[in-house]
Coordinates of C-alpha atoms in Angstrom, one line a residue:
M1 CA 27.3 -42.4 -39.1
P2 CA 26.3 -42.8 -35.3
K3 CA 23.7 -45.3 -34.5
T4 CA 21.0 -42.8 -33.7
A5 CA 21.5 -41.1 -36.7
H6 CA 21.1 -44.8 -38.6
A7 CA 17.9 -44.7 -36.7
R8 CA 16.4 -41.4 -37.7
F9 CA 17.3 -42.5 -41.3
A10 CA 15.7 -45.9 -41.0
L11 CA 12.6 -44.7 -39.5
A12 CA 12.6 -41.6 -42.1
L13 CA 12.6 -43.9 -44.8
L14 CA 10.2 -46.5 -43.8
S15 CA 7.7 -43.9 -43.3
C16 CA 8.3 -42.7 -46.9
L17 CA 7.8 -46.1 -47.9
L18 CA 4.6 -46.3 -46.2
A19 CA 3.1 -43.1 -47.3
F20 CA 4.4 -44.5 -50.9
G21 CA 2.5 -47.5 -50.4
A22 CA -1.0 -46.3 -49.2
A23 CA -0.7 -43.3 -52.2
A24 CA -0.1 -46.6 -54.4
Q25 CA -2.9 -48.0 -53.3
G26 CA -5.1 -45.2 -53.8
A27 CA -5.5 -44.4 -50.1
P28 CA -6.2 -40.6 -50.3
P29 CA -4.2 -38.4 -47.5
P30 CA -6.7 -36.4 -45.0
A31 CA -7.2 -33.1 -46.3
A32 CA -6.4 -29.6 -44.2
D33 CA -10.1 -29.4 -43.3
E34 CA -9.8 -33.2 -41.9
A35 CA -7.4 -32.2 -39.0
G36 CA -8.4 -34.0 -35.3
L37 CA -11.3 -36.2 -37.2
T38 CA -10.8 -40.1 -36.5
P39 CA -10.5 -42.5 -39.8
R40 CA -14.5 -42.7 -39.1
E41 CA -15.4 -39.5 -38.7
R42 CA -13.3 -38.3 -42.0
L43 CA -14.9 -41.4 -43.6
G44 CA -18.4 -39.6 -42.6
K45 CA -17.5 -36.0 -43.6
R46 CA -16.3 -37.4 -47.2
I47 CA -19.9 -39.1 -47.5
F48 CA -21.5 -36.0 -46.2
E49 CA -19.8 -34.0 -49.1
D50 CA -20.1 -36.5 -51.6
R51 CA -21.8 -34.7 -54.8
S52 CA -21.7 -37.8 -56.8
L53 CA -24.4 -39.6 -54.4
S54 CA -27.1 -37.7 -55.6
R55 CA -28.8 -38.0 -59.1
P56 CA -28.0 -36.0 -60.9
A57 CA -24.8 -35.5 -59.3
G58 CA -24.0 -32.4 -57.9
V59 CA -25.9 -32.4 -54.3
S60 CA -24.8 -33.7 -51.3
C61 CA -25.6 -33.6 -47.3
A62 CA -23.4 -30.5 -47.1
S63 CA -25.2 -28.5 -49.9
C64 CA -28.1 -27.9 -47.9
H65 CA -26.1 -28.1 -44.2
D66 CA -23.6 -25.6 -44.9
A67 CA -20.6 -25.1 -42.5
A68 CA -20.3 -21.5 -43.2
T69 CA -23.9 -20.9 -41.7
A70 CA -23.7 -23.5 -39.2
F71 CA -24.8 -26.3 -41.1
Q72 CA -27.9 -24.9 -42.6
G73 CA -28.7 -24.0 -46.1
V74 CA -30.8 -23.9 -49.2
N75 CA -28.4 -25.2 -51.9
G76 CA -29.0 -22.0 -54.0
S77 CA -32.8 -22.1 -53.9
P78 CA -34.7 -19.6 -55.8
V79 CA -37.0 -19.4 -52.8
P80 CA -35.0 -18.7 -49.2
A81 CA -37.5 -20.7 -47.1
V82 CA -36.7 -24.2 -48.4
A83 CA -33.6 -26.1 -50.6
R84 CA -32.8 -26.8 -53.8
G85 CA -32.5 -30.4 -54.7
S86 CA -30.5 -32.3 -57.5
L87 CA -33.3 -31.9 -60.1
P88 CA -33.5 -28.3 -61.5
A89 CA -37.3 -28.0 -60.3
S90 CA -37.0 -29.9 -57.4
L91 CA -37.9 -27.6 -54.1
G92 CA -38.4 -28.6 -50.7
K93 CA -41.2 -28.5 -48.5
R94 CA -39.9 -27.2 -45.6
N95 CA -36.9 -24.8 -44.0
T96 CA -33.7 -26.6 -43.7
P97 CA -33.1 -27.1 -39.9
T98 CA -29.1 -26.7 -38.6
I99 CA -27.8 -30.0 -37.6
M100 CA -25.7 -28.3 -35.2
Y101 CA -25.9 -30.0 -31.5
A102 CA -28.5 -32.7 -33.5
S103 CA -26.2 -35.6 -32.0
F104 CA -27.8 -34.5 -28.1
A105 CA -31.5 -34.8 -29.3
P106 CA -32.7 -38.1 -27.7
P107 CA -34.3 -40.8 -29.6
F108 CA -38.1 -39.9 -30.5
G109 CA -40.5 -41.2 -27.7
F110 CA -42.8 -39.8 -25.1
I111 CA -41.8 -38.5 -21.8
D112 CA -43.4 -37.1 -18.3
D113 CA -44.2 -33.8 -18.4
K114 CA -45.8 -32.4 -15.1
D115 CA -47.7 -29.4 -14.9
E116 CA -46.3 -27.2 -11.8
A117 CA -49.9 -25.8 -10.9
T118 CA -51.6 -28.9 -11.2
G119 CA -49.1 -31.7 -10.3
K120 CA -50.6 -33.6 -13.2
V121 CA -48.4 -35.3 -15.2
E122 CA -48.8 -36.4 -19.0
K123 CA -46.9 -37.9 -21.9
I124 CA -46.0 -35.3 -24.4
P125 CA -43.4 -36.4 -27.5
A126 CA -39.7 -35.2 -27.5
G127 CA -36.7 -36.1 -29.7
G128 CA -35.9 -37.5 -32.5
Q129 CA -34.5 -36.0 -35.9
F130 CA -36.4 -33.3 -38.6
L131 CA -38.9 -30.7 -37.6
D132 CA -41.8 -33.4 -37.5
G133 CA -39.6 -36.0 -35.6
R134 CA -39.9 -38.7 -38.1
A135 CA -36.4 -40.2 -38.3
A136 CA -36.1 -41.7 -34.5
D137 CA -32.1 -40.7 -34.6
L138 CA -29.4 -39.4 -36.7
L139 CA -29.0 -43.1 -38.2
A140 CA -32.4 -43.2 -39.5
Q141 CA -32.1 -39.4 -40.4
F142 CA -29.6 -40.5 -43.3
S143 CA -30.9 -42.0 -45.8
G144 CA -34.3 -39.6 -45.6
P145 CA -32.7 -36.8 -47.6
L146 CA -30.6 -39.2 -49.8
L147 CA -33.7 -41.2 -51.0
D148 CA -36.0 -38.0 -51.1
P149 CA -36.9 -37.1 -54.9
L150 CA -37.0 -33.3 -53.9
E151 CA -33.9 -33.7 -52.3
M152 CA -30.6 -35.8 -53.5
N153 CA -32.7 -38.4 -55.3
A154 CA -30.7 -41.2 -55.2
P155 CA -32.7 -44.1 -56.6
S156 CA -31.9 -46.7 -53.9
R157 CA -29.4 -47.5 -50.7
A158 CA -27.7 -50.0 -53.1
F159 CA -26.7 -47.1 -55.6
A160 CA -25.1 -44.9 -52.7
V161 CA -22.9 -48.2 -51.4
E162 CA -21.8 -48.7 -55.4
A163 CA -20.9 -45.2 -55.7
I164 CA -18.8 -45.2 -52.6
R165 CA -17.4 -48.8 -53.4
D166 CA -16.3 -47.3 -56.5
G167 CA -15.3 -44.0 -55.4
A168 CA -12.1 -42.2 -54.3
Y169 CA -12.3 -42.6 -51.0
A170 CA -13.2 -46.4 -50.5
P171 CA -9.9 -47.3 -49.6
L172 CA -10.6 -45.2 -46.7
A173 CA -13.9 -47.0 -46.1
R174 CA -12.2 -50.2 -46.2
E175 CA -9.7 -49.1 -43.6
V176 CA -12.5 -48.4 -41.2
Y177 CA -14.4 -51.4 -41.6
G178 CA -12.4 -53.9 -43.3
D179 CA -11.7 -55.6 -46.8
K180 CA -15.3 -57.0 -46.8
L181 CA -17.4 -54.1 -45.9
F182 CA -19.1 -53.9 -49.6
D183 CA -20.1 -57.5 -49.6
D184 CA -23.2 -56.9 -48.1
T185 CA -24.8 -53.9 -49.5
D186 CA -27.5 -53.7 -46.3
A187 CA -25.0 -54.1 -44.3
A188 CA -22.6 -51.7 -45.9
F189 CA -25.1 -48.9 -45.9
E190 CA -25.7 -49.3 -42.4
K191 CA -22.1 -48.9 -41.3
L192 CA -21.6 -46.0 -43.7
A193 CA -24.6 -44.1 -42.2
Q194 CA -22.7 -45.1 -38.7
A195 CA -19.7 -43.2 -40.3
V196 CA -21.7 -40.1 -40.8
V197 CA -23.2 -40.1 -37.6
A198 CA -20.0 -40.4 -35.9
Y199 CA -18.7 -37.0 -38.3
E200 CA -22.1 -35.6 -37.1
S201 CA -21.5 -36.3 -33.4
S202 CA -18.1 -35.0 -33.7
A203 CA -16.9 -32.1 -31.8
R204 CA -17.2 -30.0 -35.3
F205 CA -20.9 -30.0 -34.8
H206 CA -20.9 -28.8 -31.3
P207 CA -17.9 -26.9 -30.7
F208 CA -19.7 -24.7 -27.8
A209 CA -17.2 -21.8 -29.3
S210 CA -19.8 -18.6 -28.5
K211 CA -19.3 -16.0 -26.6
F212 CA -22.2 -17.4 -24.4
D213 CA -19.9 -20.4 -23.7
D214 CA -17.0 -17.9 -23.1
Y215 CA -19.2 -16.2 -20.2
L216 CA -20.1 -19.5 -18.7
R217 CA -16.5 -20.2 -18.2
G218 CA -15.5 -17.0 -17.2
A219 CA -13.3 -16.3 -20.1
A220 CA -16.1 -12.9 -21.2
K221 CA -18.5 -10.6 -20.3
L222 CA -21.9 -9.5 -21.7
T223 CA -22.6 -6.2 -22.4
P224 CA -25.5 -4.7 -20.6
L225 CA -27.5 -5.2 -23.2
E226 CA -26.9 -8.7 -23.4
R227 CA -27.3 -9.1 -19.7
E228 CA -30.9 -7.8 -20.0
G229 CA -31.7 -9.7 -22.6
F230 CA -30.7 -12.8 -21.2
A231 CA -32.4 -12.0 -17.8
L232 CA -35.4 -11.5 -20.1
F233 CA -35.2 -14.7 -21.8
K234 CA -35.0 -16.7 -18.3
D235 CA -38.1 -14.8 -16.6
P236 CA -41.1 -16.5 -16.7
K237 CA -43.0 -13.6 -16.8
K238 CA -41.6 -12.0 -19.8
G239 CA -39.6 -13.8 -22.2
N240 CA -40.0 -17.3 -20.5
C241 CA -37.8 -18.9 -23.3
L242 CA -36.5 -21.2 -21.2
A243 CA -39.9 -22.9 -20.7
C244 CA -38.6 -24.7 -24.3
H245 CA -35.4 -23.1 -25.2
A246 CA -34.0 -25.2 -21.9
G247 CA -31.0 -24.1 -20.2
K248 CA -29.9 -25.3 -16.1
E249 CA -29.7 -22.0 -14.6
E250 CA -27.5 -23.1 -12.0
S251 CA -24.8 -24.5 -14.3
R252 CA -21.8 -23.2 -15.9
N253 CA -21.3 -26.3 -18.1
P254 CA -22.1 -25.1 -21.9
Q255 CA -23.3 -28.7 -22.2
D256 CA -26.2 -27.8 -19.9
W257 CA -27.3 -25.1 -22.2
L258 CA -28.3 -26.6 -25.0
F259 CA -31.4 -24.1 -25.8
T260 CA -33.9 -26.8 -26.4
D261 CA -36.0 -29.2 -24.8
F262 CA -36.6 -31.3 -27.7
T263 CA -40.1 -31.5 -27.4
Y264 CA -42.6 -30.1 -29.7
D265 CA -44.7 -26.9 -29.6
A266 CA -47.4 -25.2 -32.2
L267 CA -46.4 -21.9 -32.5
G268 CA -49.2 -20.7 -35.1
G269 CA -46.8 -19.0 -37.3
P270 CA -48.0 -17.1 -40.0
K271 CA -48.4 -18.6 -43.7
N272 CA -45.4 -18.4 -46.3
P273 CA -46.7 -18.0 -49.5
A274 CA -43.3 -18.6 -51.6
I275 CA -43.9 -22.3 -50.3
A276 CA -46.0 -23.4 -52.9
A277 CA -46.2 -26.8 -51.9
T278 CA -48.1 -25.8 -48.7
A279 CA -50.8 -23.7 -50.6
T280 CA -53.4 -26.9 -51.1
A281 CA -51.6 -29.1 -48.5
P282 CA -50.8 -27.6 -45.3
D283 CA -47.7 -28.7 -43.4
L284 CA -49.1 -30.3 -40.2
G285 CA -46.1 -30.9 -38.6
L286 CA -46.2 -33.5 -36.0
C287 CA -49.3 -35.6 -36.4
K288 CA -48.2 -36.4 -40.0
R289 CA -45.3 -38.4 -38.6
P290 CA -45.1 -41.8 -40.1
G291 CA -45.9 -44.1 -37.4
L292 CA -46.8 -42.1 -34.7
D293 CA -50.0 -43.8 -33.4
K294 CA -47.8 -46.7 -33.2
V295 CA -45.4 -45.1 -30.7
A296 CA -47.8 -42.8 -29.0
P297 CA -49.3 -44.0 -25.3
A298 CA -52.8 -45.4 -25.4
G299 CA -55.4 -42.5 -25.5
F300 CA -53.3 -40.2 -27.2
D301 CA -55.1 -37.9 -29.5
T302 CA -52.4 -37.6 -32.7
A303 CA -54.9 -34.8 -34.1
S304 CA -53.7 -32.6 -30.9
V305 CA -50.3 -32.1 -32.5
C306 CA -51.1 -31.0 -35.7
G307 CA -49.5 -28.0 -36.1
A308 CA -46.6 -28.7 -33.7
F309 CA -42.9 -29.0 -35.0
K310 CA -39.8 -29.3 -32.9
V311 CA -38.4 -26.8 -30.8
P312 CA -35.0 -25.6 -32.3
T313 CA -31.8 -25.0 -30.7
L314 CA -31.2 -21.4 -30.2
R315 CA -27.5 -22.1 -30.7
N316 CA -26.1 -20.1 -33.8
I317 CA -29.5 -19.0 -34.3
A318 CA -28.5 -15.4 -35.8
V319 CA -27.0 -17.1 -38.7
T320 CA -29.5 -19.7 -39.5
G321 CA -32.1 -17.9 -40.9
P322 CA -34.9 -17.9 -42.3
Y323 CA -36.8 -18.9 -39.0
L324 CA -39.8 -21.3 -38.4
H325 CA -40.5 -24.2 -40.1
N326 CA -41.9 -22.8 -43.3
G327 CA -39.4 -20.2 -43.3
A328 CA -41.7 -17.1 -42.8
F329 CA -39.4 -14.3 -41.0
T330 CA -35.9 -13.8 -42.4
K331 CA -34.9 -11.6 -39.6
L332 CA -34.2 -12.5 -36.0
R333 CA -35.5 -9.6 -34.4
D334 CA -38.9 -10.3 -36.0
V335 CA -39.3 -13.9 -34.6
V336 CA -38.6 -12.2 -31.3
A337 CA -41.0 -9.6 -31.6
F338 CA -43.3 -12.0 -32.9
Y339 CA -43.7 -14.3 -29.8
A340 CA -43.9 -10.9 -28.0
T341 CA -47.1 -9.3 -29.9
R342 CA -48.6 -12.5 -32.0
D343 CA -51.5 -12.2 -29.1
T344 CA -51.7 -8.8 -28.5
D345 CA -51.3 -7.3 -32.1
P346 CA -52.5 -10.4 -34.4
A347 CA -53.1 -8.0 -37.5
R348 CA -49.2 -7.1 -37.5
W349 CA -48.3 -10.7 -38.4
F350 CA -51.6 -11.7 -40.1
P351 CA -52.4 -8.9 -42.5
K352 CA -55.6 -10.6 -43.9
G353 CA -57.1 -11.0 -40.2
E354 CA -57.0 -14.7 -39.9
K355 CA -55.1 -15.4 -37.1
F356 CA -52.8 -18.7 -36.9
D357 CA -53.6 -18.7 -41.1
D358 CA -50.9 -21.4 -41.8
L359 CA -53.3 -24.2 -40.1
P360 CA -56.6 -25.3 -41.2
A361 CA -59.4 -24.1 -39.1
D362 CA -59.6 -27.6 -37.1
Y363 CA -56.4 -27.6 -35.7
R364 CA -56.0 -23.6 -34.7
G365 CA -56.7 -25.1 -31.2
N366 CA -53.4 -26.9 -30.8
V367 CA -51.3 -23.6 -30.7
N368 CA -50.1 -22.6 -27.4
T369 CA -51.8 -19.9 -26.0
S370 CA -51.6 -20.4 -22.5
E371 CA -48.1 -19.7 -21.5
A372 CA -45.9 -16.3 -21.4
P373 CA -45.6 -14.8 -23.3
Y374 CA -48.5 -15.8 -25.5
D375 CA -51.1 -15.3 -22.9
R376 CA -52.5 -12.0 -23.9
K377 CA -55.6 -10.7 -25.4
P378 CA -55.5 -8.3 -28.6
G379 CA -55.0 -4.7 -27.0
Q380 CA -53.4 -5.7 -24.3
K381 CA -49.7 -4.5 -23.2
P382 CA -47.5 -7.4 -24.3
R383 CA -45.4 -9.1 -21.8
L384 CA -42.0 -7.6 -23.8
S385 CA -41.8 -4.0 -25.0
E386 CA -39.7 -3.1 -28.1
K387 CA -36.9 -2.6 -26.0
D388 CA -37.2 -6.1 -24.3
V389 CA -37.3 -7.3 -28.1
D390 CA -34.2 -5.6 -29.0
A391 CA -32.4 -7.0 -25.6
I392 CA -33.4 -10.4 -26.0
T393 CA -32.3 -10.3 -29.8
A394 CA -28.8 -9.2 -28.4
F395 CA -28.7 -12.1 -26.3
L396 CA -29.3 -14.4 -28.9
E397 CA -26.7 -12.9 -31.2
T398 CA -24.1 -14.0 -28.4
L399 CA -25.0 -17.6 -29.3
T400 CA -22.8 -17.7 -32.5
D401 CA -20.1 -20.1 -32.4
R402 CA -16.8 -19.1 -33.5
P403 CA -15.3 -20.2 -36.8
A404 CA -12.6 -22.8 -36.0
G405 CA -9.3 -21.9 -35.4
K406 CA -10.6 -18.7 -34.1

């Protein structure tokens, strides 16, 4: 046998022996849908999808953040607006947000906001995770659903660490973090959470693979209706959507078009009577964020942000309904129409005649009524016509990412 053939045979034999050794140690091979992930991202994916971490077992992060719907979902809930938890009668209190592009959110804090008309600068809240910013970042976010009795209902961090230690992918965890990973429970939990953050920060969660991204790159053209919708979306006297759902008009880089500025706004959406939890305890959003008063600048009135929720990204908005923090709308077009006619025809959205009925009367003054398209009065012509609403809706549908591999 020639020397080169000997060498190839030896390498093949060594590869087989290494694979056998890994299997003998119980190291599970990468699954087909783990292609392209680093070992740490792969570990994060397995934790993200691990149904043994809930009590009772059966619910994982992926149960409410389904890849098929841009990592948003309700886990088979009978109420489309809120997710079902691990306990049969457990239902959430708020619409589940997508976690696609969530890794771009800055840590929760206060930023400068300049009023272009007056030149006045004030500090406003921005960033963080969850619709009320109660987690400073993705790392802090991980333990929230895990330990929430209405969600995964895990009894403790130690329980989660021990379940992973005794589970099928423990060898992968040790491969990533070392053989002594599980010696210190608190340190192990932190490292395992970091693996989930690595997975949620991977390209799988921000592929920039929509028609709009192809348009930015010069690889696709928008239809006339989509182009019209994009123009209305940007027009400060029409949709004025860029005021919150930000993008850099001069940029063709998809990463400059996240369609959120990560700030908070009180939209004044209608009540959703399907959410039983808010019947007696209205969801006040940001002002109930734990520790808000400790991180707010001196003199900041926390009551002024009651009813405010984080501005969501509009990427994948066509497949992540229902909409608003309370899931009050099931159709995307209805949300756009609500923006346009909330103030010109309030009876259309508040059938009992009580405008902003999802907020106690004391906080209704917090609702944004000064910026277009909200700066209208009942009976006035809305800034957007029904045809305009159709066009903007068509544009928003260009923001849906293609499935991987397509």
